[in-house]
Each structure stands twice: as C-alpha cells, then as structure tokens.
Amino acid sequence: MPDIDLASARRLPLADAAAASPAAVAVHLAAVGPRTRLVLRAQASAQAAAGTALGLTLPTTACRAATGGDTAVLWLGPDEWLVIAPDGTGDGLGRKLASALAGAAASVVDVSHRNTALTVTGPKAADVLNAFVPLDLAPDVFPAGACTRTLLAKSEIV
C-alpha cells in the first residue's frame, strides 16, 4: 500500500487565500468595537419587568433575538438572555435592571470583559462558518434573527 500524505490531502476552506491578492480574498474578519454585555437570568414572573427596563420585550421563543435602537437581547435558554448594548452603558443598564427586578428571582452579571465580537464578511464567509460550526446555518434553518450558543472550532460563540 502506498504512503498517503494526509496533511496535504486535507483541504481547508481558505486554502488558496494566501496566494490571492488582498482584493481577491474571499473572507474578511474585522473586530467590532467594545460593547456592553450583560447576562440576565430571570424567572417568568420577572421577565416583563426586565423587558420594560430594557425597553424591549424579552424573546421567549427558543433561539430568537429582539432588537430596539442600539440594544439587542438574545434568548440563550428558558430563563437566560444576553443583553448587548453600547459600550459604557453596563453600570447604568445593570442598575436599571436591578431596580426593576428587586425582590424577584433574577440576576444580572456584566460579562463585557470576557467577550469580543468579529464580523465575518465576503463571498466565502458562509463557507468558512459552516466549515467550523456544527449547526446548519442555511437561511431556511437558521433565519435572520436567530441566535444560539455553539462552537466555532473549539471556541464558544453566540
């Protein structure tokens, strides 16, 4: 049996990108500026108050997001949401939520420091994401407005 070089037989999604000119690169990654990120945990009885404090109705359908102005609230679980808002608004937004949720079984934790955001654009962006994410990201399965926690290679992403 002949020796097979498995390393050269494996084809990566952007294998030809290094040889391409910058204008021909099929995917661009760019860092998004800092944002406030709060994890909100609240029982059903406190969800309306949290939504009022945020100026949005919390999504209660699995894997959906709600947006209003420059704030987004992403459903991550039956009692868990990720709130993404402009940078520097964490303290004020946290206090507003804490006041609205006083006495309720709820928590608000600022996790802005642990996350960063990237945009993935270009004609091959979907190919790259689909190569490293175990979900079917086709628009008919994962439409605009959908969100979830998953892995990109071995890194947790939302």
mmCIF file of C-alpha atoms in Angstrom:
data_model
loop_
_atom_site.group_PDB
_atom_site.id
_atom_site.type_symbol
_atom_site.label_atom_id
_atom_site.label_comp_id
_atom_site.label_asym_id
_atom_site.label_seq_id
_atom_site.Cartn_x
_atom_site.Cartn_y
_atom_site.Cartn_z
ATOM 1 C CA MET A 1 0.000 0.000 0.000
ATOM 2 C CA PRO A 2 1.487 3.396 -0.963
ATOM 3 C CA ASP A 3 2.154 6.042 1.681
ATOM 4 C CA ILE A 4 -0.503 8.735 1.749
ATOM 5 C CA ASP A 5 0.289 12.239 2.944
ATOM 6 C CA LEU A 6 -2.938 13.041 4.809
ATOM 7 C CA ALA A 7 -1.805 16.572 5.665
ATOM 8 C CA SER A 8 -1.599 17.546 2.002
ATOM 9 C CA ALA A 9 -4.796 15.653 1.135
ATOM 10 C CA ARG A 10 -6.877 17.706 3.585
ATOM 11 C CA ARG A 11 -8.301 20.833 2.001
ATOM 12 C CA LEU A 12 -9.086 23.800 4.207
ATOM 13 C CA PRO A 13 -11.861 26.282 3.304
ATOM 14 C CA LEU A 14 -9.381 29.085 2.564
ATOM 15 C CA ALA A 15 -6.501 27.017 1.217
ATOM 16 C CA ASP A 16 -5.928 29.332 -1.755
ATOM 17 C CA ALA A 17 -6.416 32.615 0.114
ATOM 18 C CA ALA A 18 -2.731 33.074 0.983
ATOM 19 C CA ALA A 19 -1.801 33.155 -2.685
ATOM 20 C CA ALA A 20 -4.599 35.557 -3.637
ATOM 21 C CA SER A 21 -4.246 39.293 -3.826
ATOM 22 C CA PRO A 22 -5.833 41.233 -0.922
ATOM 23 C CA ALA A 23 -8.673 42.363 -3.204
ATOM 24 C CA ALA A 24 -9.449 38.745 -4.100
ATOM 25 C CA VAL A 25 -9.583 37.419 -0.522
ATOM 26 C CA ALA A 26 -12.852 35.573 -0.106
ATOM 27 C CA VAL A 27 -13.354 36.294 3.601
ATOM 28 C CA HIS A 28 -12.650 39.301 5.778
ATOM 29 C CA LEU A 29 -12.542 39.252 9.584
ATOM 30 C CA ALA A 30 -12.888 42.514 11.470
ATOM 31 C CA ALA A 31 -13.121 43.270 15.158
ATOM 32 C CA VAL A 32 -16.265 45.033 16.321
ATOM 33 C CA GLY A 33 -15.716 47.799 18.850
ATOM 34 C CA PRO A 34 -16.344 47.163 22.531
ATOM 35 C CA ARG A 35 -19.932 46.610 23.648
ATOM 36 C CA THR A 36 -21.657 46.142 26.973
ATOM 37 C CA ARG A 37 -22.743 42.552 27.510
ATOM 38 C CA LEU A 38 -24.976 41.542 30.398
ATOM 39 C CA VAL A 39 -26.216 38.058 31.199
ATOM 40 C CA LEU A 40 -29.756 38.281 32.531
ATOM 41 C CA ARG A 41 -31.307 35.340 34.359
ATOM 42 C CA ALA A 42 -34.957 35.732 35.360
ATOM 43 C CA GLN A 43 -37.934 33.526 36.126
ATOM 44 C CA ALA A 44 -41.080 34.001 34.065
ATOM 45 C CA SER A 45 -42.637 36.238 36.710
ATOM 46 C CA ALA A 46 -39.792 38.782 36.331
ATOM 47 C CA GLN A 47 -39.434 38.790 32.557
ATOM 48 C CA ALA A 48 -41.942 41.554 31.849
ATOM 49 C CA ALA A 49 -40.233 43.874 34.361
ATOM 50 C CA ALA A 50 -36.839 43.165 32.778
ATOM 51 C CA GLY A 51 -38.229 43.867 29.327
ATOM 52 C CA THR A 52 -39.744 47.150 30.497
ATOM 53 C CA ALA A 53 -36.379 48.204 31.964
ATOM 54 C CA LEU A 54 -34.672 47.404 28.663
ATOM 55 C CA GLY A 55 -37.399 48.949 26.525
ATOM 56 C CA LEU A 56 -37.865 45.630 24.704
ATOM 57 C CA THR A 57 -39.988 42.544 25.066
ATOM 58 C CA LEU A 58 -37.680 39.696 26.030
ATOM 59 C CA PRO A 59 -37.804 36.965 23.404
ATOM 60 C CA THR A 60 -39.343 33.813 24.859
ATOM 61 C CA THR A 61 -39.121 31.710 21.715
ATOM 62 C CA ALA A 62 -36.055 29.496 21.611
ATOM 63 C CA CYS A 63 -33.049 30.877 19.747
ATOM 64 C CA ARG A 64 -34.547 34.255 18.847
ATOM 65 C CA ALA A 65 -33.360 37.821 19.388
ATOM 66 C CA ALA A 66 -35.159 41.109 19.935
ATOM 67 C CA THR A 67 -33.644 44.434 18.977
ATOM 68 C CA GLY A 68 -34.545 48.005 19.661
ATOM 69 C CA GLY A 69 -32.388 51.002 18.874
ATOM 70 C CA ASP A 70 -28.821 50.005 19.641
ATOM 71 C CA THR A 71 -29.681 47.210 22.088
ATOM 72 C CA ALA A 72 -30.194 43.516 21.376
ATOM 73 C CA VAL A 73 -31.490 40.802 23.692
ATOM 74 C CA LEU A 74 -30.651 37.229 22.684
ATOM 75 C CA TRP A 75 -32.521 34.220 24.103
ATOM 76 C CA LEU A 76 -29.945 31.706 25.337
ATOM 77 C CA GLY A 77 -32.143 29.486 27.479
ATOM 78 C CA PRO A 78 -35.564 29.304 29.130
ATOM 79 C CA ASP A 79 -34.506 31.837 31.784
ATOM 80 C CA GLU A 80 -31.321 33.318 30.254
ATOM 81 C CA TRP A 81 -30.680 36.227 27.886
ATOM 82 C CA LEU A 82 -27.596 38.014 26.625
ATOM 83 C CA VAL A 83 -28.124 41.774 26.504
ATOM 84 C CA ILE A 84 -25.806 43.610 24.089
ATOM 85 C CA ALA A 85 -25.773 47.397 24.364
ATOM 86 C CA PRO A 86 -23.445 50.315 23.599
ATOM 87 C CA ASP A 87 -20.075 50.318 25.315
ATOM 88 C CA GLY A 88 -20.041 52.061 28.670
ATOM 89 C CA THR A 89 -23.733 51.543 29.428
ATOM 90 C CA GLY A 90 -23.256 48.475 31.629
ATOM 91 C CA ASP A 91 -23.384 50.192 35.013
ATOM 92 C CA GLY A 92 -26.476 52.244 34.243
ATOM 93 C CA LEU A 93 -28.266 49.403 32.486
ATOM 94 C CA GLY A 94 -27.323 46.997 35.284
ATOM 95 C CA ARG A 95 -28.706 49.363 37.930
ATOM 96 C CA LYS A 96 -31.893 49.868 35.912
ATOM 97 C CA LEU A 97 -32.407 46.115 35.628
ATOM 98 C CA ALA A 98 -31.540 45.520 39.295
ATOM 99 C CA SER A 99 -34.110 48.127 40.337
ATOM 100 C CA ALA A 100 -36.787 46.647 38.067
ATOM 101 C CA LEU A 101 -36.038 43.134 39.335
ATOM 102 C CA ALA A 102 -35.771 43.981 43.055
ATOM 103 C CA GLY A 103 -37.250 41.120 45.081
ATOM 104 C CA ALA A 104 -37.559 38.832 42.046
ATOM 105 C CA ALA A 105 -35.674 35.605 41.455
ATOM 106 C CA ALA A 106 -33.287 37.158 38.942
ATOM 107 C CA SER A 107 -29.666 38.116 38.376
ATOM 108 C CA VAL A 108 -27.725 40.473 36.119
ATOM 109 C CA VAL A 109 -23.995 39.926 35.525
ATOM 110 C CA ASP A 110 -21.747 42.152 33.411
ATOM 111 C CA VAL A 111 -19.663 39.885 31.156
ATOM 112 C CA SER A 112 -18.390 42.601 28.823
ATOM 113 C CA HIS A 113 -14.774 41.778 29.658
ATOM 114 C CA ARG A 114 -14.991 38.127 28.602
ATOM 115 C CA ASN A 115 -16.366 38.512 25.095
ATOM 116 C CA THR A 116 -15.363 40.139 21.861
ATOM 117 C CA ALA A 117 -17.140 40.332 18.538
ATOM 118 C CA LEU A 118 -15.947 39.764 14.991
ATOM 119 C CA THR A 119 -17.662 40.281 11.685
ATOM 120 C CA VAL A 120 -17.116 37.661 9.018
ATOM 121 C CA THR A 121 -17.857 39.024 5.552
ATOM 122 C CA GLY A 122 -17.081 38.235 1.954
ATOM 123 C CA PRO A 123 -18.237 35.793 -0.706
ATOM 124 C CA LYS A 124 -16.926 32.751 1.200
ATOM 125 C CA ALA A 125 -17.977 33.835 4.726
ATOM 126 C CA ALA A 126 -20.779 31.273 4.883
ATOM 127 C CA ASP A 127 -18.427 28.510 3.719
ATOM 128 C CA VAL A 128 -15.912 29.326 6.450
ATOM 129 C CA LEU A 129 -18.556 29.499 9.173
ATOM 130 C CA ASN A 130 -20.194 26.285 8.006
ATOM 131 C CA ALA A 131 -16.820 24.521 7.971
ATOM 132 C CA PHE A 132 -16.241 25.201 11.668
ATOM 133 C CA VAL A 133 -19.729 25.420 13.227
ATOM 134 C CA PRO A 134 -21.659 22.178 13.870
ATOM 135 C CA LEU A 135 -25.045 23.808 13.143
ATOM 136 C CA ASP A 136 -26.841 24.092 9.838
ATOM 137 C CA LEU A 137 -26.642 27.825 9.168
ATOM 138 C CA ALA A 138 -28.686 27.754 5.969
ATOM 139 C CA PRO A 139 -31.184 30.662 5.962
ATOM 140 C CA ASP A 140 -34.199 28.348 5.834
ATOM 141 C CA VAL A 141 -32.980 26.558 9.002
ATOM 142 C CA PHE A 142 -31.263 29.430 10.824
ATOM 143 C CA PRO A 143 -33.016 32.604 9.605
ATOM 144 C CA ALA A 144 -32.117 36.233 10.285
ATOM 145 C CA GLY A 145 -32.980 36.985 13.909
ATOM 146 C CA ALA A 146 -31.998 33.514 15.108
ATOM 147 C CA CYS A 147 -29.316 33.128 17.766
ATOM 148 C CA THR A 148 -27.755 30.373 19.813
ATOM 149 C CA ARG A 149 -24.696 29.391 21.765
ATOM 150 C CA THR A 150 -22.470 26.949 19.898
ATOM 151 C CA LEU A 151 -18.851 26.263 18.986
ATOM 152 C CA LEU A 152 -16.644 27.684 16.238
ATOM 153 C CA ALA A 153 -13.937 25.062 16.049
ATOM 154 C CA LYS A 154 -13.255 24.757 19.818
ATOM 155 C CA SER A 155 -14.312 28.252 20.897
ATOM 156 C CA GLU A 156 -17.705 29.101 22.363
ATOM 157 C CA ILE A 157 -19.616 31.621 20.264
ATOM 158 C CA VAL A 158 -23.067 33.204 20.242
#
